[in-house]
């Protein structure tokens, strides 16, 4: 089966995916968020301003930038890992505040048509031999054949709390709140919060851990012992 998970920033999408990876046998995780972050991260390090990048990506196929920067995906421990020119991307750098905001801005305007086609073919190929868990955005546009399309949500206060913990207190709660609200705005404008007929919305505000959130997901899709 193919499970697609998207939702609000800070709601715990990636953590849920990794929990599912450990529970669902013979599964592999496509971390679409980090794949996209690697592209934007490489472009930022090329010395161009955010305004220049927005202009460039709006008019050009983003897969061309993947070729320019030697970006490829490798599967390690059943999860896709992005590499830039042969070097493994550091997830902490990909997930930092600057990169996260840049991804939200670029994702809103970029030409993603060919990237979606590449991702679709990759998912289709992986699904021949594995259960596939996708963490990303625009999953229904990327792979409409998904068996489960889950949208994870949580209150803004709870998302701020979780991000504060993720950043080890190095960012103030006020700064994190402003960042999340700005990213929410970009995502809403980009259509990333669109719900479809098959979308299942799961509110994890009251879940105390990624494991609890994952149990709620499994109960919702009636998987295994959670039926």
C-alpha positions as CSV (number, residue, x, y, z in Angstrom):
1,X,0.0,0.0,0.0
2,X,1.0,3.7,-0.4
3,X,0.3,6.1,2.5
4,X,0.7,9.8,1.9
5,X,1.1,12.1,4.9
6,X,1.0,15.9,4.8
7,X,-0.4,18.6,7.0
8,X,0.6,21.7,9.0
9,X,4.2,22.6,9.8
10,X,5.2,21.3,13.3
11,X,2.3,18.8,13.5
12,X,4.7,15.9,13.5
13,X,4.3,14.5,10.0
14,X,7.9,13.2,9.5
15,X,8.0,11.7,13.0
16,X,4.7,9.8,12.3
17,X,6.2,8.5,9.1
18,X,9.3,7.2,10.8
19,X,7.1,5.5,13.5
20,X,5.1,3.9,10.7
21,X,8.3,2.8,9.0
22,X,9.1,0.8,12.2
23,X,5.6,-0.7,12.5
24,X,4.5,-1.6,8.9
25,X,6.6,-4.5,7.6
26,X,8.5,-4.2,4.3
27,X,8.1,-0.4,4.1
28,X,10.2,2.4,2.7
29,X,9.8,6.1,3.4
30,X,10.0,8.8,0.7
31,X,10.9,12.0,2.5
32,X,9.7,14.4,-0.1
33,X,10.2,17.3,2.2
34,X,13.9,16.8,2.6
35,X,14.3,16.1,-1.1
36,X,12.8,19.5,-1.9
37,X,14.7,21.1,1.0
38,X,18.0,19.8,-0.5
39,X,17.2,21.5,-3.8
40,X,16.4,24.9,-2.1
41,X,19.4,24.5,0.2
42,X,21.8,24.0,-2.7
43,X,20.4,27.0,-4.5
44,X,20.7,29.2,-1.4
45,X,24.3,28.2,-1.0
46,X,24.9,29.2,-4.6
47,X,24.9,32.8,-3.5
48,X,21.6,33.9,-5.0
49,X,19.1,36.0,-3.1
50,X,15.6,34.7,-2.2
51,X,14.1,37.1,-4.8
52,X,16.4,35.7,-7.5
53,X,15.6,32.1,-6.6
54,X,11.8,32.8,-6.7
55,X,12.1,34.3,-10.1
56,X,14.3,31.5,-11.5
57,X,12.2,28.6,-10.1
58,X,9.0,30.2,-11.3
59,X,10.1,30.1,-14.9
60,X,12.2,26.9,-15.0
61,X,11.8,23.2,-14.4
62,X,13.1,22.5,-10.9
63,X,14.5,19.1,-11.9
64,X,17.1,21.0,-14.0
65,X,18.4,22.5,-10.7
66,X,18.7,19.0,-9.3
67,X,21.0,18.1,-12.2
68,X,23.0,21.3,-11.9
69,X,23.7,20.7,-8.2
70,X,24.1,16.9,-8.5
71,X,21.2,16.2,-6.2
72,X,20.2,12.5,-6.0
73,X,18.3,10.3,-3.6
74,X,19.7,7.2,-2.0
75,X,17.8,4.7,0.2
76,X,19.4,4.2,3.6
77,X,17.7,2.3,6.5
78,X,14.6,2.2,4.4
79,X,14.4,6.0,4.0
80,X,15.3,8.2,1.1
81,X,18.3,10.5,1.8
82,X,19.3,13.4,-0.4
83,X,22.9,13.9,-1.5
84,X,24.4,17.0,-3.1
85,X,27.4,16.3,-5.3
86,X,28.0,13.0,-3.6
87,X,27.8,14.4,0.0
88,X,25.0,13.4,2.3
89,X,22.8,16.3,3.3
90,X,22.7,17.2,7.0
91,X,19.1,17.0,8.1
92,X,19.6,19.6,10.8
93,X,20.7,22.1,8.2
94,X,17.9,21.2,5.9
95,X,15.4,21.7,8.8
96,X,16.7,25.0,10.1
97,X,14.6,28.1,10.2
98,X,16.1,29.8,7.2
99,X,15.8,26.8,4.9
100,X,12.3,26.0,6.1
101,X,11.0,29.5,5.3
102,X,12.9,29.4,1.9
103,X,11.2,26.1,1.0
104,X,7.8,27.5,1.8
105,X,8.4,30.6,-0.4
106,X,9.9,28.6,-3.3
107,X,7.3,25.9,-3.2
108,X,4.6,28.4,-3.7
109,X,6.0,29.7,-7.1
110,X,8.3,26.9,-8.4
111,X,7.5,24.9,-11.6
112,X,7.2,21.4,-10.0
113,X,5.5,19.6,-12.9
114,X,8.5,17.5,-13.9
115,X,9.5,16.9,-10.3
116,X,6.1,15.5,-9.6
117,X,6.5,13.2,-12.6
118,X,9.9,12.0,-11.3
119,X,8.4,11.4,-7.8
120,X,5.4,9.6,-9.3
121,X,7.6,7.1,-11.2
122,X,9.8,6.6,-8.1
123,X,6.8,5.8,-5.9
124,X,5.3,3.5,-8.5
125,X,8.5,1.6,-8.8
126,X,9.0,1.3,-5.0
127,X,5.4,0.2,-4.5
128,X,6.0,-2.9,-6.6
129,X,8.1,-4.4,-3.8
130,X,7.4,-2.3,-0.7
131,X,4.7,-0.5,1.3
132,X,5.5,3.2,0.6
133,X,5.1,5.9,3.2
134,X,5.3,9.5,1.7
135,X,6.1,12.6,3.8
136,X,5.6,15.7,1.7
137,X,3.4,18.3,0.0
138,X,0.9,18.1,-2.9
139,X,0.9,14.3,-2.6
140,X,-2.4,14.0,-4.5
141,X,-1.0,15.9,-7.4
142,X,2.2,13.8,-7.2
143,X,0.6,10.4,-6.8
144,X,-3.2,10.4,-7.0
145,X,-3.3,6.6,-6.7
146,X,-2.3,6.8,-3.0
147,X,-4.3,4.3,-0.9
148,X,-4.5,6.7,2.1
149,X,-4.1,10.4,2.0
150,X,-3.8,11.7,5.6
151,X,-3.7,15.4,6.6
152,X,-2.1,15.9,10.1
153,X,-3.2,19.0,12.0
154,X,-2.6,20.4,15.5
155,X,-3.2,23.7,17.2
156,X,-0.8,26.6,16.6
157,X,0.1,26.6,20.3
158,X,1.0,22.9,20.2
159,X,3.0,23.3,17.1
160,X,5.0,26.2,18.5
161,X,5.7,24.0,21.6
162,X,6.9,21.1,19.5
163,X,9.1,23.3,17.4
164,X,10.6,25.0,20.5
165,X,11.6,21.6,21.7
166,X,13.0,20.7,18.3
167,X,15.2,23.8,18.2
168,X,16.4,23.1,21.8
169,X,15.3,26.5,23.0
170,X,17.6,28.3,20.6
171,X,14.7,30.1,19.0
172,X,12.1,32.0,21.1
173,X,8.5,30.9,21.1
174,X,7.5,34.3,19.7
175,X,9.9,33.9,16.8
176,X,8.7,30.3,16.1
177,X,5.1,31.4,16.2
178,X,5.8,34.2,13.6
179,X,7.7,31.8,11.4
180,X,4.9,29.1,11.5
181,X,2.2,31.7,10.8
182,X,4.2,33.0,7.8
183,X,4.8,29.5,6.5
184,X,1.1,28.6,7.0
185,X,0.2,31.7,4.9
186,X,2.5,30.6,2.1
187,X,1.3,27.0,2.2
188,X,-2.4,28.1,2.1
189,X,-1.7,30.4,-0.9
190,X,0.2,27.5,-2.6
191,X,-2.8,25.1,-2.1
192,X,-0.8,22.8,0.2
193,X,-3.7,22.7,2.6
194,X,-6.2,21.5,0.0
195,X,-8.4,18.6,1.1
196,X,-9.6,15.9,-1.4
197,X,-12.5,13.4,-1.3
198,X,-10.1,10.7,0.0
199,X,-8.3,12.9,2.5
200,X,-8.6,11.9,6.1
201,X,-7.9,14.8,8.6
202,X,-6.3,13.7,11.9
203,X,-5.9,16.2,14.7
204,X,-3.0,15.2,17.0
205,X,-3.1,18.2,19.3
206,X,-3.8,16.1,22.3
207,X,-1.2,13.4,21.5
208,X,1.7,13.5,24.0
209,X,4.3,11.9,21.7
210,X,4.9,10.8,18.1
211,X,4.0,7.3,19.2
212,X,0.6,8.4,20.3
213,X,0.1,10.3,17.1
214,X,1.0,7.2,15.1
215,X,-1.3,5.0,17.1
216,X,-4.1,7.5,16.3
217,X,-3.2,7.2,12.6
218,X,-3.2,3.4,12.7
219,X,-6.6,3.4,14.4
220,X,-8.0,5.8,11.8
221,X,-6.9,3.7,8.9
222,X,-7.9,0.4,10.8
223,X,-4.4,-1.1,10.4
224,X,-3.5,-4.4,12.0
225,X,-4.1,-4.6,15.7
226,X,-5.5,-1.1,15.7
227,X,-8.7,-2.1,13.8
